[in-house]
JSON list of N, CA and C in Angstrom, two decimals:
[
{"chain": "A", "resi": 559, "resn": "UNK", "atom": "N", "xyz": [-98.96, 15.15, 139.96]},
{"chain": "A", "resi": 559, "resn": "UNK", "atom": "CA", "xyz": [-98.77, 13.85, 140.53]},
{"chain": "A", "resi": 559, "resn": "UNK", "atom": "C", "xyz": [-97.36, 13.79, 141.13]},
{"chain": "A", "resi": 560, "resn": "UNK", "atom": "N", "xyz": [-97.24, 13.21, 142.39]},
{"chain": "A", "resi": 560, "resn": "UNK", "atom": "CA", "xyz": [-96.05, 13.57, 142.77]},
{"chain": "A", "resi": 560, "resn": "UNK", "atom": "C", "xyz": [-95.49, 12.29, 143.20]},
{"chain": "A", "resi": 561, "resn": "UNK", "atom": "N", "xyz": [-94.42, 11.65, 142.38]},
{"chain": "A", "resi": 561, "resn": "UNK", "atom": "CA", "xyz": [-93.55, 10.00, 142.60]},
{"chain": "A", "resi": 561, "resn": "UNK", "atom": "C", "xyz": [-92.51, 9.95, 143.53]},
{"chain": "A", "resi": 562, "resn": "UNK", "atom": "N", "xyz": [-93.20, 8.71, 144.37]},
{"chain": "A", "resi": 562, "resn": "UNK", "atom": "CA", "xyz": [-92.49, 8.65, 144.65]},
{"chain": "A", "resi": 562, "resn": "UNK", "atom": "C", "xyz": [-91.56, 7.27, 144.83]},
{"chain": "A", "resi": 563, "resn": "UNK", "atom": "N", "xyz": [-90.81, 6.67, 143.59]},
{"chain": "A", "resi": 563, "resn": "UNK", "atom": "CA", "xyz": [-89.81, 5.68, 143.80]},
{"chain": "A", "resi": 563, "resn": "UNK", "atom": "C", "xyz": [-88.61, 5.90, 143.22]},
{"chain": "A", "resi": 564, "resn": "UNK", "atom": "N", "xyz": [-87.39, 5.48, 143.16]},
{"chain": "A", "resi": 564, "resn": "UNK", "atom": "CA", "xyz": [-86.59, 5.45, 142.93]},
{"chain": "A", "resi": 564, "resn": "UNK", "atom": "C", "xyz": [-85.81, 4.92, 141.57]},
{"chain": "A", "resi": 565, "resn": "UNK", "atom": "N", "xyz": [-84.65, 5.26, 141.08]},
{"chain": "A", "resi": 565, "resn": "UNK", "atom": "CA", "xyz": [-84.59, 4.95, 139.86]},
{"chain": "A", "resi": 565, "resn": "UNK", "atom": "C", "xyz": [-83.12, 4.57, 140.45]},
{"chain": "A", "resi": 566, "resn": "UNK", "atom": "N", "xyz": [-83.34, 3.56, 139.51]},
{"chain": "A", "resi": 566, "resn": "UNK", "atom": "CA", "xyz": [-81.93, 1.97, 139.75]},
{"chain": "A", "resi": 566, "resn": "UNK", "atom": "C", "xyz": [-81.30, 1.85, 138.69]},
{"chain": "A", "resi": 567, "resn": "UNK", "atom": "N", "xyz": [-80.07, 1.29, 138.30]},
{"chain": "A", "resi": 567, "resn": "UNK", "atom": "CA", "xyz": [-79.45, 0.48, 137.45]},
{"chain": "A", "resi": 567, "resn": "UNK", "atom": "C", "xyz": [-79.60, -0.80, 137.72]},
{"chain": "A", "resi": 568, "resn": "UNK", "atom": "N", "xyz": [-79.36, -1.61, 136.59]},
{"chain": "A", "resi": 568, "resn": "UNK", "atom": "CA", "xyz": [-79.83, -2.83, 136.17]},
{"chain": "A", "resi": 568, "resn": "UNK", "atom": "C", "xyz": [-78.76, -3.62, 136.12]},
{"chain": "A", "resi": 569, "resn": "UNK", "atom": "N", "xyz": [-77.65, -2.93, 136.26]},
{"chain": "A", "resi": 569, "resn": "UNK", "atom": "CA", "xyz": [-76.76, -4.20, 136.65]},
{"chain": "A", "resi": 569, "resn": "UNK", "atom": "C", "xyz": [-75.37, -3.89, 137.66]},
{"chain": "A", "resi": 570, "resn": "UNK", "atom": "N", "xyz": [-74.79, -4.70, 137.63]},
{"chain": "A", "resi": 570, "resn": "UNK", "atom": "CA", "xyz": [-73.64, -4.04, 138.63]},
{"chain": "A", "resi": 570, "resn": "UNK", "atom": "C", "xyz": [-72.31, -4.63, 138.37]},
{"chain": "A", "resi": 571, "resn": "UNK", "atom": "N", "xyz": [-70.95, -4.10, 139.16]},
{"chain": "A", "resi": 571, "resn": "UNK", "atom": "CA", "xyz": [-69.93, -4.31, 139.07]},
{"chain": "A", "resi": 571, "resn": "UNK", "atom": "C", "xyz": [-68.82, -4.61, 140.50]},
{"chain": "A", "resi": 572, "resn": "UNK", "atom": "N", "xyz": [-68.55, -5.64, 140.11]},
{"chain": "A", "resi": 572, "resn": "UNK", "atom": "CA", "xyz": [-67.68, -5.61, 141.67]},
{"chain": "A", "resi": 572, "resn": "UNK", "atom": "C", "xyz": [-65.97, -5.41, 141.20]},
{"chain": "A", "resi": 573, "resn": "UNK", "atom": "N", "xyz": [-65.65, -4.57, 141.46]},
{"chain": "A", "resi": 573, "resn": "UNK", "atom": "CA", "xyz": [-63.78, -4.09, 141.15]},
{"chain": "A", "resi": 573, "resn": "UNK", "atom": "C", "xyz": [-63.11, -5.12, 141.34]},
{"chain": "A", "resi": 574, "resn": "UNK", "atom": "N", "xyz": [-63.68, -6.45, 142.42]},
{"chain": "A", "resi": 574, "resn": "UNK", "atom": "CA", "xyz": [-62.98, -7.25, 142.90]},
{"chain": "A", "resi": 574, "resn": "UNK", "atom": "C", "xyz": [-62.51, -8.67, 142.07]},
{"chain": "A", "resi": 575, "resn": "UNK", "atom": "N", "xyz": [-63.92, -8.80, 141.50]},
{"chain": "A", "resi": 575, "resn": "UNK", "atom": "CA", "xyz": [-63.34, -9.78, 140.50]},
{"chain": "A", "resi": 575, "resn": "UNK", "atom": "C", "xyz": [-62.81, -9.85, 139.69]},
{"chain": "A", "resi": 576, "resn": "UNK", "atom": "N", "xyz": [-61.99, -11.37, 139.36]},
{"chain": "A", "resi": 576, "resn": "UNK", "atom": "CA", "xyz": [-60.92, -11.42, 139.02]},
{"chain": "A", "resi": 576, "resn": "UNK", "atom": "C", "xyz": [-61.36, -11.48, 136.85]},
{"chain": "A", "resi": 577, "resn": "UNK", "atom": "N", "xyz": [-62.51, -11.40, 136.57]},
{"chain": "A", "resi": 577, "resn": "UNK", "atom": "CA", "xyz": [-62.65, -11.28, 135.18]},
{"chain": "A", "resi": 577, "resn": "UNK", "atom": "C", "xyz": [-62.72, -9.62, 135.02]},
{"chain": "A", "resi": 578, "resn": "UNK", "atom": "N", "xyz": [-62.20, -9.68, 133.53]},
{"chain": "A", "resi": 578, "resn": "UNK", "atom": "CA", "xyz": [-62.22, -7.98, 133.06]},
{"chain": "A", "resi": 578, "resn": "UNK", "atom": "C", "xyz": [-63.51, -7.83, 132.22]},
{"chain": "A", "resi": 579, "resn": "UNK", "atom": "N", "xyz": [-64.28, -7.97, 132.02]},
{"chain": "A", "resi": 579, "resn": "UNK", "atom": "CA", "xyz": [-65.72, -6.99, 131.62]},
{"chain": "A", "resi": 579, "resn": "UNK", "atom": "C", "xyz": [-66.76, -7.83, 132.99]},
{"chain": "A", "resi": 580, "resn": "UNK", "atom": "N", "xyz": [-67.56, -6.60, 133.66]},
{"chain": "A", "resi": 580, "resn": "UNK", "atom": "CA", "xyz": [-68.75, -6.38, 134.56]},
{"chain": "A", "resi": 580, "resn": "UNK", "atom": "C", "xyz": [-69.75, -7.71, 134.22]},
{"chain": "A", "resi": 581, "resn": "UNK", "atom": "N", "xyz": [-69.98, -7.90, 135.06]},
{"chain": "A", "resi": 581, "resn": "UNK", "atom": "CA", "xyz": [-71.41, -9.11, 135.16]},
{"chain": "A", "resi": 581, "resn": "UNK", "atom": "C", "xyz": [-72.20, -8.49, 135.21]},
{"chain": "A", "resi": 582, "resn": "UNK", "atom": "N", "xyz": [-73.64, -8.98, 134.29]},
{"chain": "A", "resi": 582, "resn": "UNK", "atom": "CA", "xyz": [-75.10, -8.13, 134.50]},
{"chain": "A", "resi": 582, "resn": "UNK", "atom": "C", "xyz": [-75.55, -8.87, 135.49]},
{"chain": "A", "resi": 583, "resn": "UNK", "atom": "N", "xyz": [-76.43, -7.96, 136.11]},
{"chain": "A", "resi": 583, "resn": "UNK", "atom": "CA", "xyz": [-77.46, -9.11, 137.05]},
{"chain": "A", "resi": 583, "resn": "UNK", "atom": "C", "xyz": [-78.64, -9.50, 136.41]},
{"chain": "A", "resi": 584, "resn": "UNK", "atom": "N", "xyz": [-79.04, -10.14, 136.02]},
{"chain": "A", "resi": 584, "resn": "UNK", "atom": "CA", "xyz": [-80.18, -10.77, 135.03]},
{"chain": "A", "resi": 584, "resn": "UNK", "atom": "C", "xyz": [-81.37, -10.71, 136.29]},
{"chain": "A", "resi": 585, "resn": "UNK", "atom": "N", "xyz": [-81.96, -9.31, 135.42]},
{"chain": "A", "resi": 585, "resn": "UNK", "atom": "CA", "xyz": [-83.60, -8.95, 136.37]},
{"chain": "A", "resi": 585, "resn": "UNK", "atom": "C", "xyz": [-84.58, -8.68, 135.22]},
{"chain": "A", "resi": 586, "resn": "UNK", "atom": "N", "xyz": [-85.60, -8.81, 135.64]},
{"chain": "A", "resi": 586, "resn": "UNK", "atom": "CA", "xyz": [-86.65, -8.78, 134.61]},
{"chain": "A", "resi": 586, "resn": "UNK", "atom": "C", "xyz": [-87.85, -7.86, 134.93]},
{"chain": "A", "resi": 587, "resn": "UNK", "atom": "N", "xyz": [-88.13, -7.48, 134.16]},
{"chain": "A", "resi": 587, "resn": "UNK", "atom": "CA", "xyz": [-89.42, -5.66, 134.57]},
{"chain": "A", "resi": 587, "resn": "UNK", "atom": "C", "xyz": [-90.42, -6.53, 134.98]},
{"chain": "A", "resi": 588, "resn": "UNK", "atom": "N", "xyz": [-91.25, -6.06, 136.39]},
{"chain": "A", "resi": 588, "resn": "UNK", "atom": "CA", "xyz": [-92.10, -6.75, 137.32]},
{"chain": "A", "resi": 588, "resn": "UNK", "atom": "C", "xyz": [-93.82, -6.37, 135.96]},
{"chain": "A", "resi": 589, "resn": "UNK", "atom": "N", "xyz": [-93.72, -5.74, 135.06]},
{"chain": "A", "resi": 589, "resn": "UNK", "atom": "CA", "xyz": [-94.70, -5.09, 134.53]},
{"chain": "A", "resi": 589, "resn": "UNK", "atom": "C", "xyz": [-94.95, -5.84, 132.86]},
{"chain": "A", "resi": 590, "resn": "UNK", "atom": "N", "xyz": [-93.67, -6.06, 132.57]},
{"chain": "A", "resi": 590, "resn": "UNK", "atom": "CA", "xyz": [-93.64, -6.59, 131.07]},
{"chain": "A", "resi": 590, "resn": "UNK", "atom": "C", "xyz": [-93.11, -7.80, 130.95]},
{"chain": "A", "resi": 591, "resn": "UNK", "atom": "N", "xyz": [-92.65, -8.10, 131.69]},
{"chain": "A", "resi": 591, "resn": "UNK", "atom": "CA", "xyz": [-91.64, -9.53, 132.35]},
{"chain": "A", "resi": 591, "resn": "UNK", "atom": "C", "xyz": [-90.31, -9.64, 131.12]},
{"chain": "A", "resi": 592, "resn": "UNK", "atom": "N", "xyz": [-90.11, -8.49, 130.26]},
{"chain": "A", "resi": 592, "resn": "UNK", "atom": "CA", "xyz": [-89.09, -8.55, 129.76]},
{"chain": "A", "resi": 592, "resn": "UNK", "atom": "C", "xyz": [-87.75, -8.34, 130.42]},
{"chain": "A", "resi": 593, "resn": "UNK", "atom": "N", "xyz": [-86.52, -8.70, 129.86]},
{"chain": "A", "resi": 593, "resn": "UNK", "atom": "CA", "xyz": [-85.38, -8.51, 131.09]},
{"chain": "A", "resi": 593, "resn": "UNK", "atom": "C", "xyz": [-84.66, -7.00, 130.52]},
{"chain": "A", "resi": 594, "resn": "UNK", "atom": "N", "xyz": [-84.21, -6.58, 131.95]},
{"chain": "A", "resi": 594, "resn": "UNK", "atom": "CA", "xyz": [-84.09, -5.23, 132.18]},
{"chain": "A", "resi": 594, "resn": "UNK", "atom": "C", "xyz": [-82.67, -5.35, 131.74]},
{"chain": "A", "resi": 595, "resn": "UNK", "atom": "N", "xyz": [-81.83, -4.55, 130.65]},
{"chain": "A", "resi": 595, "resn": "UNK", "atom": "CA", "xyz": [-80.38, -4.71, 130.25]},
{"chain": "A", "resi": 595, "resn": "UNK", "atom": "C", "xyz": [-79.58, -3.43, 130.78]},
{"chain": "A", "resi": 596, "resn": "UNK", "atom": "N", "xyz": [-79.40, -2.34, 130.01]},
{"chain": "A", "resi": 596, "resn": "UNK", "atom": "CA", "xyz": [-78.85, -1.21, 130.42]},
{"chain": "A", "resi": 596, "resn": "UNK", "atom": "C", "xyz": [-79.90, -0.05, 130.22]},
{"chain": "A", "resi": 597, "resn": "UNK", "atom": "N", "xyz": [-81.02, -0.54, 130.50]},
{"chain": "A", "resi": 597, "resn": "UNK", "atom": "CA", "xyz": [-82.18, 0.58, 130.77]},
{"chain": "A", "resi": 597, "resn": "UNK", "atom": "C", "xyz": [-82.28, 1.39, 131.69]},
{"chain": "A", "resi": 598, "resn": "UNK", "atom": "N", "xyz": [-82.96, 2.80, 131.72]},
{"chain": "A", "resi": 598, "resn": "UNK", "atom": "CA", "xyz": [-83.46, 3.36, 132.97]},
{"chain": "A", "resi": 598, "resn": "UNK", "atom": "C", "xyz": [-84.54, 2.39, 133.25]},
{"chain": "A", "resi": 599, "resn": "UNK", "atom": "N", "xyz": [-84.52, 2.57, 134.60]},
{"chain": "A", "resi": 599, "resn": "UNK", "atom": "CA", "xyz": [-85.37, 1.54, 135.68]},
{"chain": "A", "resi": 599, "resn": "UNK", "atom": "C", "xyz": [-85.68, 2.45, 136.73]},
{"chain": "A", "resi": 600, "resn": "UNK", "atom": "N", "xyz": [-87.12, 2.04, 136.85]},
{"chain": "A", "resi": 600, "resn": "UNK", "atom": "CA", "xyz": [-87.27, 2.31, 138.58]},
{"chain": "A", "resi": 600, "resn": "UNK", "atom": "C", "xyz": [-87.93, 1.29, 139.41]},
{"chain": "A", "resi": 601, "resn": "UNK", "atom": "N", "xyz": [-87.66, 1.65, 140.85]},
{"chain": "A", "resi": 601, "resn": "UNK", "atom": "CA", "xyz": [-87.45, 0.02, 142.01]},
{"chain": "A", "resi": 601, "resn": "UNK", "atom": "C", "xyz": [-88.63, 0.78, 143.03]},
{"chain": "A", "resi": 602, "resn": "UNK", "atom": "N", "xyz": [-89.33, 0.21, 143.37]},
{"chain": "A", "resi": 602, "resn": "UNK", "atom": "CA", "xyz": [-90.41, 0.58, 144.17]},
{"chain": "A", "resi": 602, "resn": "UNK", "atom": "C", "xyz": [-89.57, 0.75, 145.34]},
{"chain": "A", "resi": 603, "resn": "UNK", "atom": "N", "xyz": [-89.93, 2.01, 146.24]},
{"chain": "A", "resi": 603, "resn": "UNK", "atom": "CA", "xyz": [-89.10, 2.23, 147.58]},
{"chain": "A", "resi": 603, "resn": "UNK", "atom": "C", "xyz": [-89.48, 1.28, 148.96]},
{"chain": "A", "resi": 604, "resn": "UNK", "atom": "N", "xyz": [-90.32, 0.39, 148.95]},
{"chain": "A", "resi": 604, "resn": "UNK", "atom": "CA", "xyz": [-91.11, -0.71, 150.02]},
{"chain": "A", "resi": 604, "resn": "UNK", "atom": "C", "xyz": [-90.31, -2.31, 149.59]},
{"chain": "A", "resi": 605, "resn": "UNK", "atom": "N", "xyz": [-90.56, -2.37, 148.33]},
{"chain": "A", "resi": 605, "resn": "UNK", "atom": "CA", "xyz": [-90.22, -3.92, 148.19]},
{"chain": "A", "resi": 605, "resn": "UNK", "atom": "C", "xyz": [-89.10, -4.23, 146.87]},
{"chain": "A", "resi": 606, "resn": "UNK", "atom": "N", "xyz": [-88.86, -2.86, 146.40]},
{"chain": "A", "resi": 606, "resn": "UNK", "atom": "CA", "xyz": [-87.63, -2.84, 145.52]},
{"chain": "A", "resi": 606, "resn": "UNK", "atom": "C", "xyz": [-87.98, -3.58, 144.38]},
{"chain": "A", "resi": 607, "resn": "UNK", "atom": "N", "xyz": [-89.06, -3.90, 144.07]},
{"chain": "A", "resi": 607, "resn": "UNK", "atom": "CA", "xyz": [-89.47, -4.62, 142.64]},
{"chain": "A", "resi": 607, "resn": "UNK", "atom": "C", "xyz": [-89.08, -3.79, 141.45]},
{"chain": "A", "resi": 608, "resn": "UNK", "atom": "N", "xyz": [-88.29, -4.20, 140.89]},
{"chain": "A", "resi": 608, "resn": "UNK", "atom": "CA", "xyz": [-87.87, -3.02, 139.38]},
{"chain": "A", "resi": 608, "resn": "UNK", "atom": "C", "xyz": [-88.42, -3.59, 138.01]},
{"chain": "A", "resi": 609, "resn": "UNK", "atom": "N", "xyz": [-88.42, -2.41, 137.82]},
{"chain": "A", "resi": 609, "resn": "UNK", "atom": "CA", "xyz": [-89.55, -2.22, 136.12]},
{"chain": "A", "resi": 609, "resn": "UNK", "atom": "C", "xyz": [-88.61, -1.14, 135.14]},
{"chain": "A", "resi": 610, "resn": "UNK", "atom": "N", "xyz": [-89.07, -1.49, 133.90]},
{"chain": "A", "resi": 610, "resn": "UNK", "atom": "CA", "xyz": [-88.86, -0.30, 133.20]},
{"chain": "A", "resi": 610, "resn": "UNK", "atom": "C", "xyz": [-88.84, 0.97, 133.74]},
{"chain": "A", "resi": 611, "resn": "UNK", "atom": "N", "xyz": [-88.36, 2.08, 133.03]},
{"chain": "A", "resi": 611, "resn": "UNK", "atom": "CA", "xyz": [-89.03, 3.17, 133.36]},
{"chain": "A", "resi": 611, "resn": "UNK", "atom": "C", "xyz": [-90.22, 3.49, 132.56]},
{"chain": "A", "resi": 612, "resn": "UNK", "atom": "N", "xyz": [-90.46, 3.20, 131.35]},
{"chain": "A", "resi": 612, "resn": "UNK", "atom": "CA", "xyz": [-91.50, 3.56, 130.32]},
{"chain": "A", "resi": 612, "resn": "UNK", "atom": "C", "xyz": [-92.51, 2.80, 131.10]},
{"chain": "A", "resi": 613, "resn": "UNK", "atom": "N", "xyz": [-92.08, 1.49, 131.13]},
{"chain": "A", "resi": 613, "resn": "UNK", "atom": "CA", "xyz": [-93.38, 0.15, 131.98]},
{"chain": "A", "resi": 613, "resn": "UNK", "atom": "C", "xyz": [-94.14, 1.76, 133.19]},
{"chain": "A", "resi": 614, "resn": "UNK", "atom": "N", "xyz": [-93.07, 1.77, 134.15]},
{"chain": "A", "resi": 614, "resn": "UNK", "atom": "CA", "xyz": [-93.84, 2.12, 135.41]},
{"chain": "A", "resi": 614, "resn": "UNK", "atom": "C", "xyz": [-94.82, 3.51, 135.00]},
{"chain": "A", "resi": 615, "resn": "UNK", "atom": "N", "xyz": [-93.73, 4.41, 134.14]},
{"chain": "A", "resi": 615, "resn": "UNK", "atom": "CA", "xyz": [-94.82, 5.79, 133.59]},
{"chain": "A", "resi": 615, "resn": "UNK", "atom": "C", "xyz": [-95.89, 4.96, 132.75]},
{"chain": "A", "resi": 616, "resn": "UNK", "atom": "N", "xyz": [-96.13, 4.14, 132.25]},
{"chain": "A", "resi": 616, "resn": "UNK", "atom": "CA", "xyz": [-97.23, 3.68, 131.74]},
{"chain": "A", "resi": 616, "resn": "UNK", "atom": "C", "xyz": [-98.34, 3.14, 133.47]},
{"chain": "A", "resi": 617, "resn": "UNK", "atom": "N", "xyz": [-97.67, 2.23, 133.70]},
{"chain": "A", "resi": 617, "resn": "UNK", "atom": "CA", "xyz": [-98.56, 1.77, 134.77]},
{"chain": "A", "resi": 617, "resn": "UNK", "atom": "C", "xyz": [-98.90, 2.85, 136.19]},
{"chain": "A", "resi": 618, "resn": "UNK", "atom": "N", "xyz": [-98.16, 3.92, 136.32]},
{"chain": "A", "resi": 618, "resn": "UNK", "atom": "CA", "xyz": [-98.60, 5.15, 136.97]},
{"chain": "A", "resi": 618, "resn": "UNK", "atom": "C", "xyz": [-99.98, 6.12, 136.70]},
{"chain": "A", "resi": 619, "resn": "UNK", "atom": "N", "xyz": [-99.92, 6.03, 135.13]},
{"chain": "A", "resi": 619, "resn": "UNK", "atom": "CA", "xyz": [-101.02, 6.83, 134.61]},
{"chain": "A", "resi": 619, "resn": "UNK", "atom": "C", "xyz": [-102.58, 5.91, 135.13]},
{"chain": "A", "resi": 620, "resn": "UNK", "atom": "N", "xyz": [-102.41, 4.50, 135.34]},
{"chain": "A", "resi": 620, "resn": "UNK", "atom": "CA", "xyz": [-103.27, 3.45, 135.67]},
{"chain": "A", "resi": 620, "resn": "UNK", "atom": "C", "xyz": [-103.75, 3.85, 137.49]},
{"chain": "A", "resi": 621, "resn": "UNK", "atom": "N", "xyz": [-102.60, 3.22, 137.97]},
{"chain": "A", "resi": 621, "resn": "UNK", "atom": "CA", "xyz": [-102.47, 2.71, 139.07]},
{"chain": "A", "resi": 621, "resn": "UNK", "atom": "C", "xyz": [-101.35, 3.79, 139.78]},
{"chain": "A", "resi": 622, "resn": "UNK", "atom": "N", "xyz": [-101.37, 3.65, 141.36]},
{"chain": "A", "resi": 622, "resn": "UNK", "atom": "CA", "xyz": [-100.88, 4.38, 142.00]},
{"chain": "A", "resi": 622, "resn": "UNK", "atom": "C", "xyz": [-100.00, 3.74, 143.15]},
{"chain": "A", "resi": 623, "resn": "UNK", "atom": "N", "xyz": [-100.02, 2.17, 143.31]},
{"chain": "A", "resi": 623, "resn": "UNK", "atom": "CA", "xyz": [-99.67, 1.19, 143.62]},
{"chain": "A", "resi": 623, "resn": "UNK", "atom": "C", "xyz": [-98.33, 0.85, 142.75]},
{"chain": "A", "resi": 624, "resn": "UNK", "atom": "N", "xyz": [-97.19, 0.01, 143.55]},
{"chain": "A", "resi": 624, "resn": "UNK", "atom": "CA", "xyz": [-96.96, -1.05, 143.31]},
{"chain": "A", "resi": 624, "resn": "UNK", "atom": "C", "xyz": [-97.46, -2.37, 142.57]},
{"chain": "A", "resi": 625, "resn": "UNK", "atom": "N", "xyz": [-96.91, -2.74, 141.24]},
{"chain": "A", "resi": 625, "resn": "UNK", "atom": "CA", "xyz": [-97.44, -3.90, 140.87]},
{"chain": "A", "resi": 625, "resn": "UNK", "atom": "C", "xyz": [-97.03, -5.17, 141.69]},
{"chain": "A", "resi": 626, "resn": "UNK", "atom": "N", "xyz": [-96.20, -5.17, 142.03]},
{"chain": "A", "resi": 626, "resn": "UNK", "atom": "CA", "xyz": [-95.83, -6.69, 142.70]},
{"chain": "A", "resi": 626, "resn": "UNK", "atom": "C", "xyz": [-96.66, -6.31, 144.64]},
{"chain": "A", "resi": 627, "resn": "UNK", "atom": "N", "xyz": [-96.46, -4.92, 145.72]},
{"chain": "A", "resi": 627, "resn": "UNK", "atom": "CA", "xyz": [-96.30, -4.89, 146.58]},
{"chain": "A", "resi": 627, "resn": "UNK", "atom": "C", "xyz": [-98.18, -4.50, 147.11]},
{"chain": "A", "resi": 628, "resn": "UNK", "atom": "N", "xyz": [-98.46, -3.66, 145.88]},
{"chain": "A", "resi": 628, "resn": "UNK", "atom": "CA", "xyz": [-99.56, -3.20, 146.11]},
{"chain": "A", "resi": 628, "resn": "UNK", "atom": "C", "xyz": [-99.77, -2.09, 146.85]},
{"chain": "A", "resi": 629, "resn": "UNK", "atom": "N", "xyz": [-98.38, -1.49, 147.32]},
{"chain": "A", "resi": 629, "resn": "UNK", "atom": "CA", "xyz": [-98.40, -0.36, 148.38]},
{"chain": "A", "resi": 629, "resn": "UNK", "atom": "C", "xyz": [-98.35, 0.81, 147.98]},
{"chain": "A", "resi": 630, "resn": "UNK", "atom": "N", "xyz": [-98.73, 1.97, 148.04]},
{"chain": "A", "resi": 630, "resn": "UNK", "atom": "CA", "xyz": [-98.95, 3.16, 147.40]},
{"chain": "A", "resi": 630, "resn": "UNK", "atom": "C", "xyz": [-97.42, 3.78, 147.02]},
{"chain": "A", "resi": 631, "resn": "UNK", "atom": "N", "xyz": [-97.17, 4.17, 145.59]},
{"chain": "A", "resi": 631, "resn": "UNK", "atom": "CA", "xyz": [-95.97, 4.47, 145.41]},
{"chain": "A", "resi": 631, "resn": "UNK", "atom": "C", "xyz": [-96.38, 5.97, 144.50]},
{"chain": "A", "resi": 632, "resn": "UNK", "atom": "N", "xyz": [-97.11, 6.46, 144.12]},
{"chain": "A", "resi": 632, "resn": "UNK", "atom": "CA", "xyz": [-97.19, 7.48, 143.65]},
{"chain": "A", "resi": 632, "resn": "UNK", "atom": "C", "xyz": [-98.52, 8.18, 144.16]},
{"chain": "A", "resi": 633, "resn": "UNK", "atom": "N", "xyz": [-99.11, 9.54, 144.13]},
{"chain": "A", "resi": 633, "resn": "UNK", "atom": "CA", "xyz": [-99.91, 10.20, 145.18]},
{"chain": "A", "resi": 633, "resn": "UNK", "atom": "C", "xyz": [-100.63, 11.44, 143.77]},
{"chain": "A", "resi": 634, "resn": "UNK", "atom": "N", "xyz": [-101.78, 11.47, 144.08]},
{"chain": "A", "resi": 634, "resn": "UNK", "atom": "CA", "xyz": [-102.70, 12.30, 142.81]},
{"chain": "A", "resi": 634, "resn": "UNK", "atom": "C", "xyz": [-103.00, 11.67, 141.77]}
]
């Protein structure tokens, strides 16, 4: 089976602001609707919807689609 989306971090950092510890971005797995903290993640390459990584290898073995886009993201 050959994947193809991308794997993201879940939160981010801007150097610029003026507080000293990083802001999360509060996102939530398109698959479990739990929120995504300092997990591996992957982001569908069409509509960037992010999930777990366990969520999506679970929902890959299913489906070959996108859950939110519906567009083909993995092939076999």
């Amino acid at each position: 089976m050959k994947i193809i989306i991308k794997e993201v971090n879940a939160g981010f950092w801007n150097p610029f602001e003026e507080e000293e510890t990083p802001k999360q971005k509060l996102s939530f797995c398109v698959i479990c609707g739990l929120e995504i903290s300092n997990e591996k993640t992957y982001a569908c390459p069409h509509c960037s919807a992010v999930g777990h990584m366990s969520c999506f290898d679970d929902w890959l073995l299913i489906r070959k689609t996108c859950p939110l886009c519906r567009r083909t993201i993995a092939e076999g």
